[in-house]
Each structure stands twice: as C-alpha cells, then as structure tokens.
C-alpha cells in the first residue's frame, strides 16, 4: 500500500531528483565535449585544406614557369624535331619548386580554433548577414585578406627575374 507520509517515499523522490540533476549535468558535459571535439576535427580539416591550397599555389606558379619554357612554334610534317634548349632552366624550376615546398610554412597570422586563439589582435568573428566586417566595405560581404598576404611570398619568389632567367 501507498502511504503518502512514508519516509521511504520521500527519500526515493529525493534520490530521483538527485539522479535527474546528475543526468542533466552529464548530458551538458557530453554536449560540450562533443562540440569541442567537432570543432577541433573541422579545424584540423580546414587547416589541411589551406595547406594543400597554399602548396598548390606554389606548384601552379612554378608550373607557369615551366610552361613558359616550352616551344610552341608550329611544326610542319617532315621537319626534324627541334632540340629542347631549356633543360637546365627546367631543372632549376623543379629544384626551386622543391625548395619552396620544403621551406613552406603556414601563414602564422592564423591559429587553430582548438587553441582558442584566432587571428590574435583582430576581430575573428565571422560577420552575419547584414553586418559590416572589418575587412569589407559593404554590409554582408567579406573578403579574406590572409591568403593574399601568404601569396606575397610566393609571388615574389616565382616572379623574380633572377629565378625566371635561370
């Protein structure tokens, strides 16, 4: 039989309330850890994508240098094959590309989200629709300035006259 004034019932109700509170705390902790790990995983993914893109820029610039060494003058049937005159220059372009890839470092202006530091000293918050970003002149548009800063090194390295003339 059920006795409303039973001390056992009161104790069990208190234990239930305590267990529910512990469960809420555990769920909140699990949610927080899940969010943190998800952010860290995507941050690592995006860092890898940025690294790949920056290295592809290096390769593309050196590829353009190789392309400029190719002879594209028309050939008529029966003509003897021309000797390739830019072998040493092409080898130098490949060596330069290797050196640039070996000495590549990620743009240090950006830190990982997992470190809870993004663009130190800058407003790293992504603007929402209708907001002005610190880097854009129009509302709701954003231009990423960081890749351009990273490209200066590659642009100067791949377009310097001394390297192109080798």
mmCIF file with all atom_site columns, C-alpha atoms in Angstrom:
data_model
loop_
_atom_site.group_PDB
_atom_site.id
_atom_site.type_symbol
_atom_site.label_atom_id
_atom_site.label_alt_id
_atom_site.label_comp_id
_atom_site.label_asym_id
_atom_site.label_entity_id
_atom_site.label_seq_id
_atom_site.pdbx_PDB_ins_code
_atom_site.Cartn_x
_atom_site.Cartn_y
_atom_site.Cartn_z
_atom_site.occupancy
_atom_site.B_iso_or_equiv
_atom_site.pdbx_formal_charge
_atom_site.auth_seq_id
_atom_site.auth_comp_id
_atom_site.auth_asym_id
_atom_site.auth_atom_id
_atom_site.pdbx_PDB_model_num
ATOM 1   C CA . UNK A 1 1   ? 0.000  0.000  0.000   1.00 0.00 ? 1   UNK A CA 1
ATOM 2   C CA . UNK A 1 2   ? 0.973  3.537  -0.669  1.00 0.00 ? 2   UNK A CA 1
ATOM 3   C CA . UNK A 1 3   ? 1.451  5.797  2.270   1.00 0.00 ? 3   UNK A CA 1
ATOM 4   C CA . UNK A 1 4   ? 1.802  9.477  1.341   1.00 0.00 ? 4   UNK A CA 1
ATOM 5   C CA . UNK A 1 5   ? 3.629  10.266 4.554   1.00 0.00 ? 5   UNK A CA 1
ATOM 6   C CA . UNK A 1 6   ? 6.104  7.383  4.240   1.00 0.00 ? 6   UNK A CA 1
ATOM 7   C CA . UNK A 1 7   ? 9.719  8.398  4.775   1.00 0.00 ? 7   UNK A CA 1
ATOM 8   C CA . UNK A 1 8   ? 10.831 5.837  2.196   1.00 0.00 ? 8   UNK A CA 1
ATOM 9   C CA . UNK A 1 9   ? 8.746  7.589  -0.486  1.00 0.00 ? 9   UNK A CA 1
ATOM 10  C CA . UNK A 1 10  ? 10.287 10.972 0.381   1.00 0.00 ? 10  UNK A CA 1
ATOM 11  C CA . UNK A 1 11  ? 13.801 9.507  0.268   1.00 0.00 ? 11  UNK A CA 1
ATOM 12  C CA . UNK A 1 12  ? 13.147 7.853  -3.102  1.00 0.00 ? 12  UNK A CA 1
ATOM 13  C CA . UNK A 1 13  ? 11.740 11.093 -4.540  1.00 0.00 ? 13  UNK A CA 1
ATOM 14  C CA . UNK A 1 14  ? 14.847 12.965 -3.369  1.00 0.00 ? 14  UNK A CA 1
ATOM 15  C CA . UNK A 1 15  ? 17.079 10.309 -4.945  1.00 0.00 ? 15  UNK A CA 1
ATOM 16  C CA . UNK A 1 16  ? 15.125 10.630 -8.201  1.00 0.00 ? 16  UNK A CA 1
ATOM 17  C CA . UNK A 1 17  ? 15.572 14.417 -8.224  1.00 0.00 ? 17  UNK A CA 1
ATOM 18  C CA . UNK A 1 18  ? 19.292 13.999 -7.490  1.00 0.00 ? 18  UNK A CA 1
ATOM 19  C CA . UNK A 1 19  ? 19.690 11.401 -10.255 1.00 0.00 ? 19  UNK A CA 1
ATOM 20  C CA . UNK A 1 20  ? 17.869 13.626 -12.750 1.00 0.00 ? 20  UNK A CA 1
ATOM 21  C CA . UNK A 1 21  ? 20.133 16.551 -11.839 1.00 0.00 ? 21  UNK A CA 1
ATOM 22  C CA . UNK A 1 22  ? 23.243 14.383 -12.258 1.00 0.00 ? 22  UNK A CA 1
ATOM 23  C CA . UNK A 1 23  ? 21.896 13.205 -15.606 1.00 0.00 ? 23  UNK A CA 1
ATOM 24  C CA . UNK A 1 24  ? 21.392 16.807 -16.775 1.00 0.00 ? 24  UNK A CA 1
ATOM 25  C CA . UNK A 1 25  ? 24.951 17.687 -15.775 1.00 0.00 ? 25  UNK A CA 1
ATOM 26  C CA . UNK A 1 26  ? 26.331 14.620 -17.562 1.00 0.00 ? 26  UNK A CA 1
ATOM 27  C CA . UNK A 1 27  ? 24.336 15.423 -20.714 1.00 0.00 ? 27  UNK A CA 1
ATOM 28  C CA . UNK A 1 28  ? 25.609 19.009 -20.694 1.00 0.00 ? 28  UNK A CA 1
ATOM 29  C CA . UNK A 1 29  ? 29.200 17.825 -20.270 1.00 0.00 ? 29  UNK A CA 1
ATOM 30  C CA . UNK A 1 30  ? 28.784 15.330 -23.112 1.00 0.00 ? 30  UNK A CA 1
ATOM 31  C CA . UNK A 1 31  ? 27.326 18.023 -25.363 1.00 0.00 ? 31  UNK A CA 1
ATOM 32  C CA . UNK A 1 32  ? 30.186 20.394 -24.541 1.00 0.00 ? 32  UNK A CA 1
ATOM 33  C CA . UNK A 1 33  ? 32.845 17.759 -25.209 1.00 0.00 ? 33  UNK A CA 1
ATOM 34  C CA . UNK A 1 34  ? 31.133 16.720 -28.444 1.00 0.00 ? 34  UNK A CA 1
ATOM 35  C CA . UNK A 1 35  ? 31.025 20.325 -29.669 1.00 0.00 ? 35  UNK A CA 1
ATOM 36  C CA . UNK A 1 36  ? 34.657 20.912 -28.745 1.00 0.00 ? 36  UNK A CA 1
ATOM 37  C CA . UNK A 1 37  ? 35.843 17.742 -30.487 1.00 0.00 ? 37  UNK A CA 1
ATOM 38  C CA . UNK A 1 38  ? 33.734 18.519 -33.556 1.00 0.00 ? 38  UNK A CA 1
ATOM 39  C CA . UNK A 1 39  ? 35.257 21.997 -33.791 1.00 0.00 ? 39  UNK A CA 1
ATOM 40  C CA . UNK A 1 40  ? 38.775 20.610 -33.355 1.00 0.00 ? 40  UNK A CA 1
ATOM 41  C CA . UNK A 1 41  ? 38.192 17.991 -36.058 1.00 0.00 ? 41  UNK A CA 1
ATOM 42  C CA . UNK A 1 42  ? 36.859 20.522 -38.553 1.00 0.00 ? 42  UNK A CA 1
ATOM 43  C CA . UNK A 1 43  ? 39.642 22.943 -37.669 1.00 0.00 ? 43  UNK A CA 1
ATOM 44  C CA . UNK A 1 44  ? 42.226 20.261 -38.465 1.00 0.00 ? 44  UNK A CA 1
ATOM 45  C CA . UNK A 1 45  ? 40.405 19.525 -41.730 1.00 0.00 ? 45  UNK A CA 1
ATOM 46  C CA . UNK A 1 46  ? 40.333 23.185 -42.765 1.00 0.00 ? 46  UNK A CA 1
ATOM 47  C CA . UNK A 1 47  ? 43.985 23.689 -41.816 1.00 0.00 ? 47  UNK A CA 1
ATOM 48  C CA . UNK A 1 48  ? 44.842 20.751 -44.083 1.00 0.00 ? 48  UNK A CA 1
ATOM 49  C CA . UNK A 1 49  ? 42.757 22.224 -46.915 1.00 0.00 ? 49  UNK A CA 1
ATOM 50  C CA . UNK A 1 50  ? 44.528 25.576 -46.526 1.00 0.00 ? 50  UNK A CA 1
ATOM 51  C CA . UNK A 1 51  ? 47.923 23.857 -46.507 1.00 0.00 ? 51  UNK A CA 1
ATOM 52  C CA . UNK A 1 52  ? 47.081 21.927 -49.655 1.00 0.00 ? 52  UNK A CA 1
ATOM 53  C CA . UNK A 1 53  ? 45.802 25.074 -51.375 1.00 0.00 ? 53  UNK A CA 1
ATOM 54  C CA . UNK A 1 54  ? 48.885 27.102 -50.492 1.00 0.00 ? 54  UNK A CA 1
ATOM 55  C CA . UNK A 1 55  ? 51.148 24.326 -51.740 1.00 0.00 ? 55  UNK A CA 1
ATOM 56  C CA . UNK A 1 56  ? 49.121 24.066 -54.937 1.00 0.00 ? 56  UNK A CA 1
ATOM 57  C CA . UNK A 1 57  ? 49.675 27.792 -55.453 1.00 0.00 ? 57  UNK A CA 1
ATOM 58  C CA . UNK A 1 58  ? 53.420 27.184 -55.210 1.00 0.00 ? 58  UNK A CA 1
ATOM 59  C CA . UNK A 1 59  ? 53.196 24.355 -57.732 1.00 0.00 ? 59  UNK A CA 1
ATOM 60  C CA . UNK A 1 60  ? 50.979 26.361 -60.085 1.00 0.00 ? 60  UNK A CA 1
ATOM 61  C CA . UNK A 1 61  ? 53.383 29.301 -60.144 1.00 0.00 ? 61  UNK A CA 1
ATOM 62  C CA . UNK A 1 62  ? 56.323 27.017 -60.908 1.00 0.00 ? 62  UNK A CA 1
ATOM 63  C CA . UNK A 1 63  ? 54.166 25.206 -63.462 1.00 0.00 ? 63  UNK A CA 1
ATOM 64  C CA . UNK A 1 64  ? 53.666 28.510 -65.250 1.00 0.00 ? 64  UNK A CA 1
ATOM 65  C CA . UNK A 1 65  ? 57.424 28.972 -65.310 1.00 0.00 ? 65  UNK A CA 1
ATOM 66  C CA . UNK A 1 66  ? 57.862 25.501 -66.862 1.00 0.00 ? 66  UNK A CA 1
ATOM 67  C CA . UNK A 1 67  ? 55.118 26.269 -69.363 1.00 0.00 ? 67  UNK A CA 1
ATOM 68  C CA . UNK A 1 68  ? 56.908 29.436 -70.454 1.00 0.00 ? 68  UNK A CA 1
ATOM 69  C CA . UNK A 1 69  ? 59.943 27.276 -71.335 1.00 0.00 ? 69  UNK A CA 1
ATOM 70  C CA . UNK A 1 70  ? 58.001 25.125 -73.808 1.00 0.00 ? 70  UNK A CA 1
ATOM 71  C CA . UNK A 1 71  ? 58.423 25.829 -77.509 1.00 0.00 ? 71  UNK A CA 1
ATOM 72  C CA . UNK A 1 72  ? 55.015 26.250 -79.098 1.00 0.00 ? 72  UNK A CA 1
ATOM 73  C CA . UNK A 1 73  ? 56.068 27.217 -82.608 1.00 0.00 ? 73  UNK A CA 1
ATOM 74  C CA . UNK A 1 74  ? 54.150 25.282 -85.271 1.00 0.00 ? 74  UNK A CA 1
ATOM 75  C CA . UNK A 1 75  ? 55.792 22.214 -86.797 1.00 0.00 ? 75  UNK A CA 1
ATOM 76  C CA . UNK A 1 76  ? 55.268 21.124 -90.381 1.00 0.00 ? 76  UNK A CA 1
ATOM 77  C CA . UNK A 1 77  ? 55.230 17.461 -91.403 1.00 0.00 ? 77  UNK A CA 1
ATOM 78  C CA . UNK A 1 78  ? 58.689 16.185 -92.235 1.00 0.00 ? 78  UNK A CA 1
ATOM 79  C CA . UNK A 1 79  ? 60.557 18.747 -90.137 1.00 0.00 ? 79  UNK A CA 1
ATOM 80  C CA . UNK A 1 80  ? 63.193 17.400 -87.806 1.00 0.00 ? 80  UNK A CA 1
ATOM 81  C CA . UNK A 1 81  ? 62.344 17.530 -84.138 1.00 0.00 ? 81  UNK A CA 1
ATOM 82  C CA . UNK A 1 82  ? 63.920 20.550 -82.510 1.00 0.00 ? 82  UNK A CA 1
ATOM 83  C CA . UNK A 1 83  ? 66.334 20.091 -79.650 1.00 0.00 ? 83  UNK A CA 1
ATOM 84  C CA . UNK A 1 84  ? 64.954 21.260 -76.305 1.00 0.00 ? 84  UNK A CA 1
ATOM 85  C CA . UNK A 1 85  ? 67.152 24.152 -75.273 1.00 0.00 ? 85  UNK A CA 1
ATOM 86  C CA . UNK A 1 86  ? 65.826 24.855 -71.792 1.00 0.00 ? 86  UNK A CA 1
ATOM 87  C CA . UNK A 1 87  ? 66.664 21.619 -69.958 1.00 0.00 ? 87  UNK A CA 1
ATOM 88  C CA . UNK A 1 88  ? 68.836 23.262 -67.328 1.00 0.00 ? 88  UNK A CA 1
ATOM 89  C CA . UNK A 1 89  ? 66.302 26.064 -66.782 1.00 0.00 ? 89  UNK A CA 1
ATOM 90  C CA . UNK A 1 90  ? 63.501 23.498 -66.411 1.00 0.00 ? 90  UNK A CA 1
ATOM 91  C CA . UNK A 1 91  ? 65.596 21.529 -63.911 1.00 0.00 ? 91  UNK A CA 1
ATOM 92  C CA . UNK A 1 92  ? 66.167 24.749 -61.961 1.00 0.00 ? 92  UNK A CA 1
ATOM 93  C CA . UNK A 1 93  ? 62.415 25.429 -61.875 1.00 0.00 ? 93  UNK A CA 1
ATOM 94  C CA . UNK A 1 94  ? 61.848 21.938 -60.468 1.00 0.00 ? 94  UNK A CA 1
ATOM 95  C CA . UNK A 1 95  ? 64.585 22.481 -57.877 1.00 0.00 ? 95  UNK A CA 1
ATOM 96  C CA . UNK A 1 96  ? 63.056 25.838 -56.937 1.00 0.00 ? 96  UNK A CA 1
ATOM 97  C CA . UNK A 1 97  ? 59.629 24.220 -56.568 1.00 0.00 ? 97  UNK A CA 1
ATOM 98  C CA . UNK A 1 98  ? 61.091 21.510 -54.333 1.00 0.00 ? 98  UNK A CA 1
ATOM 99  C CA . UNK A 1 99  ? 62.896 24.099 -52.215 1.00 0.00 ? 99  UNK A CA 1
ATOM 100 C CA . UNK A 1 100 ? 59.766 26.244 -51.896 1.00 0.00 ? 100 UNK A CA 1
ATOM 101 C CA . UNK A 1 101 ? 57.684 23.246 -50.814 1.00 0.00 ? 101 UNK A CA 1
ATOM 102 C CA . UNK A 1 102 ? 60.303 22.165 -48.276 1.00 0.00 ? 102 UNK A CA 1
ATOM 103 C CA . UNK A 1 103 ? 60.558 25.668 -46.808 1.00 0.00 ? 103 UNK A CA 1
ATOM 104 C CA . UNK A 1 104 ? 56.797 26.249 -46.824 1.00 0.00 ? 104 UNK A CA 1
ATOM 105 C CA . UNK A 1 105 ? 55.248 27.313 -43.526 1.00 0.00 ? 105 UNK A CA 1
ATOM 106 C CA . UNK A 1 106 ? 51.623 28.020 -42.849 1.00 0.00 ? 106 UNK A CA 1
ATOM 107 C CA . UNK A 1 107 ? 50.664 31.654 -42.583 1.00 0.00 ? 107 UNK A CA 1
ATOM 108 C CA . UNK A 1 108 ? 51.301 32.323 -38.884 1.00 0.00 ? 108 UNK A CA 1
ATOM 109 C CA . UNK A 1 109 ? 48.625 35.038 -38.724 1.00 0.00 ? 109 UNK A CA 1
ATOM 110 C CA . UNK A 1 110 ? 46.035 32.340 -38.146 1.00 0.00 ? 110 UNK A CA 1
ATOM 111 C CA . UNK A 1 111 ? 45.980 29.976 -35.198 1.00 0.00 ? 111 UNK A CA 1
ATOM 112 C CA . UNK A 1 112 ? 43.929 26.872 -34.612 1.00 0.00 ? 112 UNK A CA 1
ATOM 113 C CA . UNK A 1 113 ? 40.449 27.085 -33.130 1.00 0.00 ? 113 UNK A CA 1
ATOM 114 C CA . UNK A 1 114 ? 41.390 24.299 -30.724 1.00 0.00 ? 114 UNK A CA 1
ATOM 115 C CA . UNK A 1 115 ? 43.922 26.645 -29.165 1.00 0.00 ? 115 UNK A CA 1
ATOM 116 C CA . UNK A 1 116 ? 41.056 29.102 -28.645 1.00 0.00 ? 116 UNK A CA 1
ATOM 117 C CA . UNK A 1 117 ? 43.085 31.791 -30.386 1.00 0.00 ? 117 UNK A CA 1
ATOM 118 C CA . UNK A 1 118 ? 42.083 33.038 -33.802 1.00 0.00 ? 118 UNK A CA 1
ATOM 119 C CA . UNK A 1 119 ? 43.765 35.939 -35.552 1.00 0.00 ? 119 UNK A CA 1
ATOM 120 C CA . UNK A 1 120 ? 45.309 37.466 -32.413 1.00 0.00 ? 120 UNK A CA 1
ATOM 121 C CA . UNK A 1 121 ? 44.614 41.171 -32.204 1.00 0.00 ? 121 UNK A CA 1
ATOM 122 C CA . UNK A 1 122 ? 41.951 41.012 -34.901 1.00 0.00 ? 122 UNK A CA 1
ATOM 123 C CA . UNK A 1 123 ? 38.187 40.576 -34.816 1.00 0.00 ? 123 UNK A CA 1
ATOM 124 C CA . UNK A 1 124 ? 37.995 36.895 -35.755 1.00 0.00 ? 124 UNK A CA 1
ATOM 125 C CA . UNK A 1 125 ? 34.227 36.664 -35.565 1.00 0.00 ? 125 UNK A CA 1
ATOM 126 C CA . UNK A 1 126 ? 32.586 35.846 -38.878 1.00 0.00 ? 126 UNK A CA 1
ATOM 127 C CA . UNK A 1 127 ? 30.109 38.611 -39.714 1.00 0.00 ? 127 UNK A CA 1
ATOM 128 C CA . UNK A 1 128 ? 26.483 37.619 -40.031 1.00 0.00 ? 128 UNK A CA 1
ATOM 129 C CA . UNK A 1 129 ? 24.305 38.686 -42.940 1.00 0.00 ? 129 UNK A CA 1
ATOM 130 C CA . UNK A 1 130 ? 23.749 42.421 -42.844 1.00 0.00 ? 130 UNK A CA 1
ATOM 131 C CA . UNK A 1 131 ? 26.775 43.164 -40.651 1.00 0.00 ? 131 UNK A CA 1
ATOM 132 C CA . UNK A 1 132 ? 29.877 45.027 -41.716 1.00 0.00 ? 132 UNK A CA 1
ATOM 133 C CA . UNK A 1 133 ? 33.055 43.013 -41.439 1.00 0.00 ? 133 UNK A CA 1
ATOM 134 C CA . UNK A 1 134 ? 36.281 44.776 -40.504 1.00 0.00 ? 134 UNK A CA 1
ATOM 135 C CA . UNK A 1 135 ? 37.779 43.709 -43.843 1.00 0.00 ? 135 UNK A CA 1
ATOM 136 C CA . UNK A 1 136 ? 34.940 44.677 -46.172 1.00 0.00 ? 136 UNK A CA 1
ATOM 137 C CA . UNK A 1 137 ? 33.454 47.940 -47.203 1.00 0.00 ? 137 UNK A CA 1
ATOM 138 C CA . UNK A 1 138 ? 29.930 46.639 -47.852 1.00 0.00 ? 138 UNK A CA 1
ATOM 139 C CA . UNK A 1 139 ? 27.461 45.105 -45.487 1.00 0.00 ? 139 UNK A CA 1
ATOM 140 C CA . UNK A 1 140 ? 27.248 41.340 -45.556 1.00 0.00 ? 140 UNK A CA 1
ATOM 141 C CA . UNK A 1 141 ? 30.330 40.797 -47.693 1.00 0.00 ? 141 UNK A CA 1
ATOM 142 C CA . UNK A 1 142 ? 33.647 39.578 -46.506 1.00 0.00 ? 142 UNK A CA 1
ATOM 143 C CA . UNK A 1 143 ? 36.955 39.396 -48.258 1.00 0.00 ? 143 UNK A CA 1
ATOM 144 C CA . UNK A 1 144 ? 39.632 37.207 -46.794 1.00 0.00 ? 144 UNK A CA 1
ATOM 145 C CA . UNK A 1 145 ? 42.886 39.125 -46.722 1.00 0.00 ? 145 UNK A CA 1
ATOM 146 C CA . UNK A 1 146 ? 45.049 36.379 -45.224 1.00 0.00 ? 146 UNK A CA 1
ATOM 147 C CA . UNK A 1 147 ? 45.643 34.324 -48.403 1.00 0.00 ? 147 UNK A CA 1
ATOM 148 C CA . UNK A 1 148 ? 46.819 37.429 -50.232 1.00 0.00 ? 148 UNK A CA 1
ATOM 149 C CA . UNK A 1 149 ? 49.369 38.044 -47.506 1.00 0.00 ? 149 UNK A CA 1
ATOM 150 C CA . UNK A 1 150 ? 50.561 34.452 -47.857 1.00 0.00 ? 150 UNK A CA 1
ATOM 151 C CA . UNK A 1 151 ? 50.772 34.815 -51.627 1.00 0.00 ? 151 UNK A CA 1
ATOM 152 C CA . UNK A 1 152 ? 53.178 37.747 -51.496 1.00 0.00 ? 152 UNK A CA 1
ATOM 153 C CA . UNK A 1 153 ? 55.998 35.371 -50.639 1.00 0.00 ? 153 UNK A CA 1
ATOM 154 C CA . UNK A 1 154 ? 55.124 33.034 -53.496 1.00 0.00 ? 154 UNK A CA 1
ATOM 155 C CA . UNK A 1 155 ? 54.514 35.821 -55.977 1.00 0.00 ? 155 UNK A CA 1
ATOM 156 C CA . UNK A 1 156 ? 57.865 37.409 -55.279 1.00 0.00 ? 156 UNK A CA 1
ATOM 157 C CA . UNK A 1 157 ? 59.626 34.045 -55.230 1.00 0.00 ? 157 UNK A CA 1
ATOM 158 C CA . UNK A 1 158 ? 58.181 32.816 -58.506 1.00 0.00 ? 158 UNK A CA 1
ATOM 159 C CA . UNK A 1 159 ? 58.227 36.059 -60.453 1.00 0.00 ? 159 UNK A CA 1
ATOM 160 C CA . UNK A 1 160 ? 61.643 37.385 -59.544 1.00 0.00 ? 160 UNK A CA 1
ATOM 161 C CA . UNK A 1 161 ? 63.740 38.000 -62.674 1.00 0.00 ? 161 UNK A CA 1
ATOM 162 C CA . UNK A 1 162 ? 66.732 36.096 -61.309 1.00 0.00 ? 162 UNK A CA 1
ATOM 163 C CA . UNK A 1 163 ? 64.736 32.886 -60.951 1.00 0.00 ? 163 UNK A CA 1
ATOM 164 C CA . UNK A 1 164 ? 62.944 33.230 -64.298 1.00 0.00 ? 164 UNK A CA 1
ATOM 165 C CA . UNK A 1 165 ? 66.187 33.757 -66.145 1.00 0.00 ? 165 UNK A CA 1
ATOM 166 C CA . UNK A 1 166 ? 67.887 30.620 -64.795 1.00 0.00 ? 166 UNK A CA 1
#
